[in-house]
CSV table of C-alpha atoms in Angstrom, one decimal:
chain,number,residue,atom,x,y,z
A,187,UNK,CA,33.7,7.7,-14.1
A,188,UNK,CA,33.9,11.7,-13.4
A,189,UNK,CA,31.6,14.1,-13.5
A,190,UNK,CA,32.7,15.7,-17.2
A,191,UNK,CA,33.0,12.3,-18.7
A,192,UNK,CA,29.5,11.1,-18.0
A,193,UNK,CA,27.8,13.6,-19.4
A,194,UNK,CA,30.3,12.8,-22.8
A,195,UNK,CA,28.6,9.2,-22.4
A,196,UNK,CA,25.2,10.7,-21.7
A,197,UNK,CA,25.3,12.7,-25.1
A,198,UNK,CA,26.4,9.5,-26.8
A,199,UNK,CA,23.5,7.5,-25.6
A,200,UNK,CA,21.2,10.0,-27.6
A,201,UNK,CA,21.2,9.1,-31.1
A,202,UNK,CA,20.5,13.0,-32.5
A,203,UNK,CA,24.3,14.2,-31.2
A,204,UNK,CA,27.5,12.8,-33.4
A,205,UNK,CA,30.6,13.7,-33.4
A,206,UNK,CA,29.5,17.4,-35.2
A,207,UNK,CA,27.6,18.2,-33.1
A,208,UNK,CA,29.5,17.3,-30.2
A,209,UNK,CA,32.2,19.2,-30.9
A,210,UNK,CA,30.1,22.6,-31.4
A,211,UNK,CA,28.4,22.4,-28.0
A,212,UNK,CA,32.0,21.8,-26.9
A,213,UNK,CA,33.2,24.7,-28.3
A,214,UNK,CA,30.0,26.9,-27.4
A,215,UNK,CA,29.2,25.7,-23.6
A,216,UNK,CA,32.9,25.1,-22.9
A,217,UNK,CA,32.3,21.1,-21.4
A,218,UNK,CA,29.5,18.8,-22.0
A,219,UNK,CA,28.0,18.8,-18.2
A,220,UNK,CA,27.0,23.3,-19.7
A,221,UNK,CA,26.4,21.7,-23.1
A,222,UNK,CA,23.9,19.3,-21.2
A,223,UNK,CA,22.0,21.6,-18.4
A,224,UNK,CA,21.7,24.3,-21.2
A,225,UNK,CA,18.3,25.6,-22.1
A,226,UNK,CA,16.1,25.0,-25.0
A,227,UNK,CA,16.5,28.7,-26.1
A,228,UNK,CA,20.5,28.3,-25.9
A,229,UNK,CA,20.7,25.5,-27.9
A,230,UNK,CA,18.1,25.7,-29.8
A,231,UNK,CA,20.8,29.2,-30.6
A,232,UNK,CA,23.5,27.5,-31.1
A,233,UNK,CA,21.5,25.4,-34.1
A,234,UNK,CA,20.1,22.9,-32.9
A,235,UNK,CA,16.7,23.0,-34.4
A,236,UNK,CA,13.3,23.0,-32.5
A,237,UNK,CA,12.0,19.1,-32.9
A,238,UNK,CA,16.1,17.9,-32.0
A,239,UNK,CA,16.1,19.9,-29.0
A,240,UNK,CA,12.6,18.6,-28.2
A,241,UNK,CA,13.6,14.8,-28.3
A,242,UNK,CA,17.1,16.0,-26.3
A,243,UNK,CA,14.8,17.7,-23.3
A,244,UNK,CA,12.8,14.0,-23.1
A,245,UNK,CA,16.1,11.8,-23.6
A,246,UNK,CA,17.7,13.9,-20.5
A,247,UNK,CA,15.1,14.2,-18.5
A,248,UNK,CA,14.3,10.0,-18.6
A,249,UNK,CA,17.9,8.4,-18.5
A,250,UNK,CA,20.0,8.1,-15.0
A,251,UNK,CA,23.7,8.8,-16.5
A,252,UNK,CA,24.6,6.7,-12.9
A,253,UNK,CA,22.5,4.0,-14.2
A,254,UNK,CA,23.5,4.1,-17.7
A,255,UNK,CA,26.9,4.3,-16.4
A,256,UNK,CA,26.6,0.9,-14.4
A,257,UNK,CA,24.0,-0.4,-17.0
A,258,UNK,CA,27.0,-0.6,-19.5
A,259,UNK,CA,29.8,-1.9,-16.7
A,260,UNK,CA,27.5,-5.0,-16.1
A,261,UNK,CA,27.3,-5.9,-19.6
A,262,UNK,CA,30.9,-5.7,-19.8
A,263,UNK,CA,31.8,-3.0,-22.0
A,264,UNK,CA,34.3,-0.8,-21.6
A,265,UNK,CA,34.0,3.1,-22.6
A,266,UNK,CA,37.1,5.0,-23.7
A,267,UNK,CA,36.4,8.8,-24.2
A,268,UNK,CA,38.7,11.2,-26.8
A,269,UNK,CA,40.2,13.0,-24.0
A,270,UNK,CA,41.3,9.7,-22.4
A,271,UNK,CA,44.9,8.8,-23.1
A,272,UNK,CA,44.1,5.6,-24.2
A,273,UNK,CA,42.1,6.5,-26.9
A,274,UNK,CA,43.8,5.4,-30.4
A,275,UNK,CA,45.9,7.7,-31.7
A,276,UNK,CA,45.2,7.8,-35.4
A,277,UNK,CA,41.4,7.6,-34.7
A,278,UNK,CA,41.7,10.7,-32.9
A,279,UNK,CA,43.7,12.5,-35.9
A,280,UNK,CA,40.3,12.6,-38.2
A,281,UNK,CA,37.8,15.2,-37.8
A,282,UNK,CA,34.6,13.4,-37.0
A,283,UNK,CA,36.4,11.0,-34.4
A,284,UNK,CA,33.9,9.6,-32.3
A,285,UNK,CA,33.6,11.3,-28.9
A,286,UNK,CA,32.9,8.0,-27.1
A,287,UNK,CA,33.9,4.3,-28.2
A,288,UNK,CA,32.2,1.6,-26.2
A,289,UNK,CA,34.8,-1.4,-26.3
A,290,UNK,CA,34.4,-5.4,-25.6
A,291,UNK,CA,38.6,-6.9,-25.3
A,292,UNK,CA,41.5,-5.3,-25.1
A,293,UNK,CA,42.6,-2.2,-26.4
A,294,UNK,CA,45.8,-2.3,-24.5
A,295,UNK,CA,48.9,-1.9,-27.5
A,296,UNK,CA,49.9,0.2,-30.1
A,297,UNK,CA,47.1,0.4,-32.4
A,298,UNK,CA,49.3,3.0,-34.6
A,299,UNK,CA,50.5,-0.4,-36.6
A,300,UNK,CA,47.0,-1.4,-38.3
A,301,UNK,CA,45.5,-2.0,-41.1
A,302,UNK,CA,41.7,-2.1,-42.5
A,303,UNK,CA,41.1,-5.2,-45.1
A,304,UNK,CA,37.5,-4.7,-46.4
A,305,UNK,CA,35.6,-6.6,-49.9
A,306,UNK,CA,32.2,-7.8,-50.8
A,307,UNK,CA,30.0,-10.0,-48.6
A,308,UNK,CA,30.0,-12.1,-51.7
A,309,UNK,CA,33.3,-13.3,-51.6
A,310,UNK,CA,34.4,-15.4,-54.5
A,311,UNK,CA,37.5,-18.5,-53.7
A,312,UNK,CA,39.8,-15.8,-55.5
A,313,UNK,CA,38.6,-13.0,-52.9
A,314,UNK,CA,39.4,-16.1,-50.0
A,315,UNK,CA,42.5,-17.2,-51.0
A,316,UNK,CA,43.7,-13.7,-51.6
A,317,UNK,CA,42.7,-12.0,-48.9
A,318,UNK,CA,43.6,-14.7,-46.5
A,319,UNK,CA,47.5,-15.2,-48.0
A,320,UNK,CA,47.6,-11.0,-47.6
A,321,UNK,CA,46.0,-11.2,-44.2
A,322,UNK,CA,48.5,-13.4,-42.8
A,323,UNK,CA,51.1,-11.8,-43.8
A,324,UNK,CA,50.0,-8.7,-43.0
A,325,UNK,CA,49.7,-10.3,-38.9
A,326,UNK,CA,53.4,-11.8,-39.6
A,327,UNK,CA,54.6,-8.4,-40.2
A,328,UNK,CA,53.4,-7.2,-37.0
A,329,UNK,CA,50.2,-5.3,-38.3
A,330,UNK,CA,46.6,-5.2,-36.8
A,331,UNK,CA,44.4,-6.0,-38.6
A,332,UNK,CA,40.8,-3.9,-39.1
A,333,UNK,CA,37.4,-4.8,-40.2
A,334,UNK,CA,33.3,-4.8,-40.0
A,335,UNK,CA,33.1,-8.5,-39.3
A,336,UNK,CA,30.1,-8.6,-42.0
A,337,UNK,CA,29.9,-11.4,-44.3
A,338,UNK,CA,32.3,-12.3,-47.0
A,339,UNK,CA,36.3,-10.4,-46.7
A,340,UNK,CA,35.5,-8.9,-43.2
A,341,UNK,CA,34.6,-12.4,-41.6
A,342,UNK,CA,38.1,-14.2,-43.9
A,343,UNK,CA,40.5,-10.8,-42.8
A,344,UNK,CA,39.5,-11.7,-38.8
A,345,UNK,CA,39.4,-15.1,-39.1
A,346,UNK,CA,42.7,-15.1,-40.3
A,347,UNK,CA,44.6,-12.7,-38.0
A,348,UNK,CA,42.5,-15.3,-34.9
A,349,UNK,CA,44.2,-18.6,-37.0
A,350,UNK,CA,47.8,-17.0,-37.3
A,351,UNK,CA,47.8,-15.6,-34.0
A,352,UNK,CA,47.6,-11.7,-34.5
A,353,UNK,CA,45.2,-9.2,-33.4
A,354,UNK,CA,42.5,-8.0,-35.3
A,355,UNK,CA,39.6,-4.9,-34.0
A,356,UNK,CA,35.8,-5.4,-35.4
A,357,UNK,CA,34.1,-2.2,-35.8
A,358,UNK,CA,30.5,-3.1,-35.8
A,359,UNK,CA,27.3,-1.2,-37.2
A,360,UNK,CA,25.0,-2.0,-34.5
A,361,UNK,CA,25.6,-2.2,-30.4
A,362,UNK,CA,28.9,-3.4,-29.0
A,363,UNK,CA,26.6,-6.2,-27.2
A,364,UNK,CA,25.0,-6.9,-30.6
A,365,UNK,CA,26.1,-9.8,-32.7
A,366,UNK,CA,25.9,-9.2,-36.4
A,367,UNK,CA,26.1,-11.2,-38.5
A,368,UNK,CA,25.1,-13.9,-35.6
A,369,UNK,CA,26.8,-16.3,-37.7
A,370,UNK,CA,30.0,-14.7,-36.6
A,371,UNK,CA,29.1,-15.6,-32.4
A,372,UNK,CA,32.0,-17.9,-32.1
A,373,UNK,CA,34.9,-15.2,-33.9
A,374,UNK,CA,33.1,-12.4,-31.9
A,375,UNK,CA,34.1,-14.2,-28.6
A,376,UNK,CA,37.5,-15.6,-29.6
A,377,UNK,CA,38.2,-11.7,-30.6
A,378,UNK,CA,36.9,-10.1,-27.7
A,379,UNK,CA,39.0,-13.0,-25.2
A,380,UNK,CA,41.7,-13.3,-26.4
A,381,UNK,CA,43.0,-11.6,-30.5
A,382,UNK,CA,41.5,-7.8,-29.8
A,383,UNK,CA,38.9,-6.1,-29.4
A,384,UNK,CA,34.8,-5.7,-30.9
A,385,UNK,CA,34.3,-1.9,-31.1
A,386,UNK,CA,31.4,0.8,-31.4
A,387,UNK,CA,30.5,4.1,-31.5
A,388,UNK,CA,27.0,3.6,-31.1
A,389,UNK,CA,25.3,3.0,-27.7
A,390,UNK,CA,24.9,-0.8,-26.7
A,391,UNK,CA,21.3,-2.1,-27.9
A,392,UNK,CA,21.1,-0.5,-30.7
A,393,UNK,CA,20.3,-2.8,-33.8
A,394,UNK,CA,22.4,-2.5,-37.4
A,395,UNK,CA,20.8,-1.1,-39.5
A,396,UNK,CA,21.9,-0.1,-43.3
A,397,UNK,CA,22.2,4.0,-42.3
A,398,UNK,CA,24.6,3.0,-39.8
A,399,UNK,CA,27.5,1.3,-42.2
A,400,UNK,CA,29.1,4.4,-43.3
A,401,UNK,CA,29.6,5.9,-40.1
A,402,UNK,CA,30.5,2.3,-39.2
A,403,UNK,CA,33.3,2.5,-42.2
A,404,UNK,CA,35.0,5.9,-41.5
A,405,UNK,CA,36.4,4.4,-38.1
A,406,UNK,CA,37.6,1.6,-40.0
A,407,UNK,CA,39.8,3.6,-42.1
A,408,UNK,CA,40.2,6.0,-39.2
A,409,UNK,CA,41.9,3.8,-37.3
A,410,UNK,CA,44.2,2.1,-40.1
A,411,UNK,CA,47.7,3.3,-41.9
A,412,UNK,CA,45.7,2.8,-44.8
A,413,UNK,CA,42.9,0.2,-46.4
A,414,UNK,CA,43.0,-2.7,-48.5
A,415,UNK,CA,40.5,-3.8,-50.7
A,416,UNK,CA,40.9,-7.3,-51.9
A,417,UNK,CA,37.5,-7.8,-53.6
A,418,UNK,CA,33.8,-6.0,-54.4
A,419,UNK,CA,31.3,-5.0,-56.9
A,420,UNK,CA,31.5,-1.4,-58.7
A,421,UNK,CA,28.6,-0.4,-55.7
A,422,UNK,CA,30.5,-2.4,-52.9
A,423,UNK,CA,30.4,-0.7,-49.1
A,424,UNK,CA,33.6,-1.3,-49.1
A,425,UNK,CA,34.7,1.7,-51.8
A,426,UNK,CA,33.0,4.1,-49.1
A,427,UNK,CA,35.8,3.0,-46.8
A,428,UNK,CA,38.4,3.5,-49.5
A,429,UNK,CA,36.8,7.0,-50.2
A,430,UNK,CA,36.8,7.9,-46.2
A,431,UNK,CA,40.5,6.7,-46.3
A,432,UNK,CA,41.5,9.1,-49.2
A,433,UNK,CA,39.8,12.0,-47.2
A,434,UNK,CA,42.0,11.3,-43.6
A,435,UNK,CA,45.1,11.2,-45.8
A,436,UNK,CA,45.9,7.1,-45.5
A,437,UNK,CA,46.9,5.0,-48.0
A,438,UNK,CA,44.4,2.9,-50.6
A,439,UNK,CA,45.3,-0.1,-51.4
A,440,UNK,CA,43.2,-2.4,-53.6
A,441,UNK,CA,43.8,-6.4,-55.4
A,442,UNK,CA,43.9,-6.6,-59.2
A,443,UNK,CA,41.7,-9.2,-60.0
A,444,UNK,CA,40.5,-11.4,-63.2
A,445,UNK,CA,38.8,-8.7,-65.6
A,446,UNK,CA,35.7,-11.1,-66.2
A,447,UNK,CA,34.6,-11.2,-62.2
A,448,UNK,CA,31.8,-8.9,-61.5
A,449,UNK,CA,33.7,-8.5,-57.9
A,450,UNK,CA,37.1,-7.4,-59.3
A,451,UNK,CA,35.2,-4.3,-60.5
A,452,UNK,CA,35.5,-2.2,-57.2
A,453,UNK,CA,39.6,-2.9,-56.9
A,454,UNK,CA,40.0,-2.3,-60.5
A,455,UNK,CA,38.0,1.2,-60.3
A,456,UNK,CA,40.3,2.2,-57.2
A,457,UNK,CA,43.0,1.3,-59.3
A,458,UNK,CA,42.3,3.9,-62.0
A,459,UNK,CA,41.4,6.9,-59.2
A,460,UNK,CA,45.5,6.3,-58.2
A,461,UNK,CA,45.3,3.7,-55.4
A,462,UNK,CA,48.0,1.8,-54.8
A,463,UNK,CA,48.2,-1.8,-57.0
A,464,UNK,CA,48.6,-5.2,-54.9
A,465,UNK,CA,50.1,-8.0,-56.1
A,466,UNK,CA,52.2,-8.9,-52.9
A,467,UNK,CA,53.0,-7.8,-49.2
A,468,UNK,CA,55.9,-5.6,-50.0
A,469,UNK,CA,53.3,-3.5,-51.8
A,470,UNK,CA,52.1,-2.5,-49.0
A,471,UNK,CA,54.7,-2.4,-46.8
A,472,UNK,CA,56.9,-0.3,-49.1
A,473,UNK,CA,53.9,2.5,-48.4
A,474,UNK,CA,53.3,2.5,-44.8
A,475,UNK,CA,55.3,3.1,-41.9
A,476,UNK,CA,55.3,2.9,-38.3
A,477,UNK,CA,54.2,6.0,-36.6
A,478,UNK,CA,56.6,8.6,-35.4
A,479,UNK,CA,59.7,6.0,-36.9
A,480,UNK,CA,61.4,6.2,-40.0
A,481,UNK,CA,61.9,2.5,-39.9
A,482,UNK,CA,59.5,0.7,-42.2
A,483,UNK,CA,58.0,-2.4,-41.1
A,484,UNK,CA,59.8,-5.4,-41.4
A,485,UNK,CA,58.3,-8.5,-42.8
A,486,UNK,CA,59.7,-12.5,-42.8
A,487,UNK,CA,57.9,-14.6,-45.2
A,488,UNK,CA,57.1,-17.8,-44.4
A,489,UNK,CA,59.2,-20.3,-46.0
A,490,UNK,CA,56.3,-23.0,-46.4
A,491,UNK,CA,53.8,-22.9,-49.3
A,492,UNK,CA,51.4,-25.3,-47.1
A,493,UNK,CA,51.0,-22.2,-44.5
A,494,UNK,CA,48.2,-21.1,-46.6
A,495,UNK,CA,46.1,-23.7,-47.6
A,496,UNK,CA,46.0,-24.9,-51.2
A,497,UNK,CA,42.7,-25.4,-52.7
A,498,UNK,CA,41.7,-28.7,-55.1
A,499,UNK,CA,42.1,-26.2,-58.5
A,500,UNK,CA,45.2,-25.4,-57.5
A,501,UNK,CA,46.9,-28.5,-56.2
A,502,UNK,CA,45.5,-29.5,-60.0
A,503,UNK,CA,47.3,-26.8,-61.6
A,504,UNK,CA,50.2,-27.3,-59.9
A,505,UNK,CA,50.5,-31.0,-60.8
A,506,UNK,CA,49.9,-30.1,-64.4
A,507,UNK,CA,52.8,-27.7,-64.7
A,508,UNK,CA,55.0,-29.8,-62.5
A,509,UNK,CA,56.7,-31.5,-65.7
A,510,UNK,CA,56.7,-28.9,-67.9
A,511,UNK,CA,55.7,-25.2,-68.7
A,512,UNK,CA,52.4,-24.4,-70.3
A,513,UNK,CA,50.0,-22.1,-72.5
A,514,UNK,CA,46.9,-20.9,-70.7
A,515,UNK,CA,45.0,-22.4,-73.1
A,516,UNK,CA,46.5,-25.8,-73.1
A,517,UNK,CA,46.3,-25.7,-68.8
A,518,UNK,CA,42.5,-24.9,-69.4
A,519,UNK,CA,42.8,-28.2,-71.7
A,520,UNK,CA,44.2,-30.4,-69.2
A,521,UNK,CA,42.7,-29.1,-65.9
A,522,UNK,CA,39.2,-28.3,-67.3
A,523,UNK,CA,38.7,-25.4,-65.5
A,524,UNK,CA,37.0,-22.7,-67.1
A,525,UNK,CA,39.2,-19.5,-68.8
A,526,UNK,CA,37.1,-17.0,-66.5
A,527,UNK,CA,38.2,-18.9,-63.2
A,528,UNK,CA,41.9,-20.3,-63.9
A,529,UNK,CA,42.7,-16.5,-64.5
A,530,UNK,CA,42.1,-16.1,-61.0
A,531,UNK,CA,43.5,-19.2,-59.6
A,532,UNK,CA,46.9,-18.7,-61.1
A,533,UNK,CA,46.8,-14.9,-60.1
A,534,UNK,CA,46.6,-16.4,-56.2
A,535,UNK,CA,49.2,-19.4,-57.2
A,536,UNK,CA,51.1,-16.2,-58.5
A,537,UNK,CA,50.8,-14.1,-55.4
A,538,UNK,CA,52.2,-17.2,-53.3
A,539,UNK,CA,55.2,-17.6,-55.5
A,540,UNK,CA,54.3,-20.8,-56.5
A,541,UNK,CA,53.9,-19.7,-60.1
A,542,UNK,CA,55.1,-17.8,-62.7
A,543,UNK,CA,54.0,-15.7,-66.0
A,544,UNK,CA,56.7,-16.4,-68.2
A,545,UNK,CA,55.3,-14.3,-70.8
A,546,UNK,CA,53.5,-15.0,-74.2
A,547,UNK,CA,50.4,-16.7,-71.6
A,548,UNK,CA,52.9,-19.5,-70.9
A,549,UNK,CA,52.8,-20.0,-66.8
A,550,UNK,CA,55.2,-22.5,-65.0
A,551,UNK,CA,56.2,-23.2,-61.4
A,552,UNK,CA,58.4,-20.9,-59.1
A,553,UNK,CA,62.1,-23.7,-59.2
């Protein structure tokens, strides 16, 4: 690593310096080796503040930046600054980028063709199926696929781009190093050897923690055409990503879902502040383009229902309309499924073209 770029890791390391602040004792020292031998009185100047420049002085005077250097090489980890080349492009376009991302995988294609999918950790079988069909379509049609790898529609949108053979990027909260959740070990490694990459802006060891989410969130959208949400609460994380989307200038995206569901409330909300409605791939795709072409993506459907996996409900649903068409009401008759869950159910069976609202609440199958 040279001389300039170690002191950009250096200030990375220290937990009191983001991307802000960065950037001013770039502009005011001219490069971060100044920004880093400058004196309490100078930066202090420059503002600073007394007990920040205080913990700075004891953080530079105790870490090796050789040693932290080779600290983070043994472990594995990768370190892409924003004045390297490979840094990705659209992450570098908003105005808090991260100075340093610490990397695990492969970074190594065009990451201008990607796309965040986030939702609630509490994922309903409506939030699944959905975001799953979307998801892998989304991988057919050549996209990327980004997300925080928590519980819930982060753990289904990389799962899914591993299972149909795309790549996905998860931007953690915590560490590069760090699993979280821990439940998510096995993804973690199939992403980082073989679908993408695990990515962080904060140093390796350090633990999630709730504070860091947002920050976690606005490289997320930052590195995305624009973000989906399929699923979440009114209070859901996941709106914070949609909001830090809006603000970079990409696209919002966000699944209708049955009006009864606690965790259709977030989509719905997004829906009403203008983002764009869901209801199938080319909703999406009609929005988005590939960077620096006018050509918009192209997308091949795949021709097999039994791609995405039918659940028991609806394998029942579709045997009950198989004959003939029905009213909602009489399908709730004959499948016993509550009203609050089949208005879900044949929104997904929907969604896959499997079956149609005829109108008047009579549904029957796609001929």
């Amino acid at each position: 690593m040279d001389d300039e770029r170690s002191y950009w890791l250096g200030f990375s390391a220290f937990p009191g310096i983001g991307p802000l602040r960065f950037k001013l004792l770039l502009s005011y020292f001219g490069s971060a080796k100044k920004a880093w031998e400058a004196g309490e009185k100078e930066l202090i100047k420059i503002g600073l503040g007394e007990k920040l420049v205080f913990q700075f002085n004891a953080f530079r005077r105790k870490i090796s930046l050789s040693g932290y250097f080779k600290e983070v090489q043994d472990k594995n980890i990768k370190i892409i600054t924003l004045i390297d080349k490979n840094y990705p492009l659209l992450l570098s376009k908003i105005p808090d980028a991260p100075y340093v991302i610490y990397v695990r995988g492969n970074l190594d294609w065009d990451l201008q063709n990607s796309i965040g999918i986030v939702g609630t950790r509490k994922i309903t079988s409506y939030g699944r199926e959905v975001t799953k069909k979307l998801t892998a379509e989304l991988v057919n049609a050549g996209l990327t696929i980004v997300s925080g790898m928590a519980y819930g529609v982060d753990t289904v949108a990389h799962e899914t781009a591993v299972e149909y053979g795309g790549r996905t990027i998860a931007v953690l909260g915590c560490g590069v190093d760090i699993i979280h959740p821990l439940s998510n070990r096995q993804l973690y490694w199939k992403i980082v050897e073989r679908y993408g990459a695990v990515i962080s802006e904060f140093p390796p060891g350090m633990i999630a923690s709730r504070g860091l989410f947002p920050a976690r969130n606005r490289i997320i959208s930052g590195l995305s055409l624009g973000v989906l949400v399929t699923e979440g609460a009114s209070d859901s994380g996941a709106l914070i990503t949609a909001r830090y989307a809006a603000e970079q200038g990409r696209e919002v995206f966000a699944v209708p879902g049955p009006i009864t569901s606690h965790f259709s409330k977030g989509p719905m909300m997004l829906l009403k502040q203008g983002a764009k409605l869901v209801t199938e791939i080319e909703d999406i795709l009609d929005e988005i383009k590939i960077e620096g072409n006018d050509q918009r993506l192209k997308f091949k459907k795949t021709d097999k229902i039994t791609d995405i996996k039918l659940s028991k409900e609806e394998n029942l649903i579709i045997d009950i309309l198989n004959s003939e068409n029905l009213h909602f009401d009489e399908i709730i008759r004959k499948s016993g499924i509550e009203a609050a869950n089949l208005g879900g159910i044949l929104t997904v069976l929907e969604m896959k073209k499997i079956v149609k609202n005829i109108g008047g609440g009579i549904y029957g199958l796609e001929r």
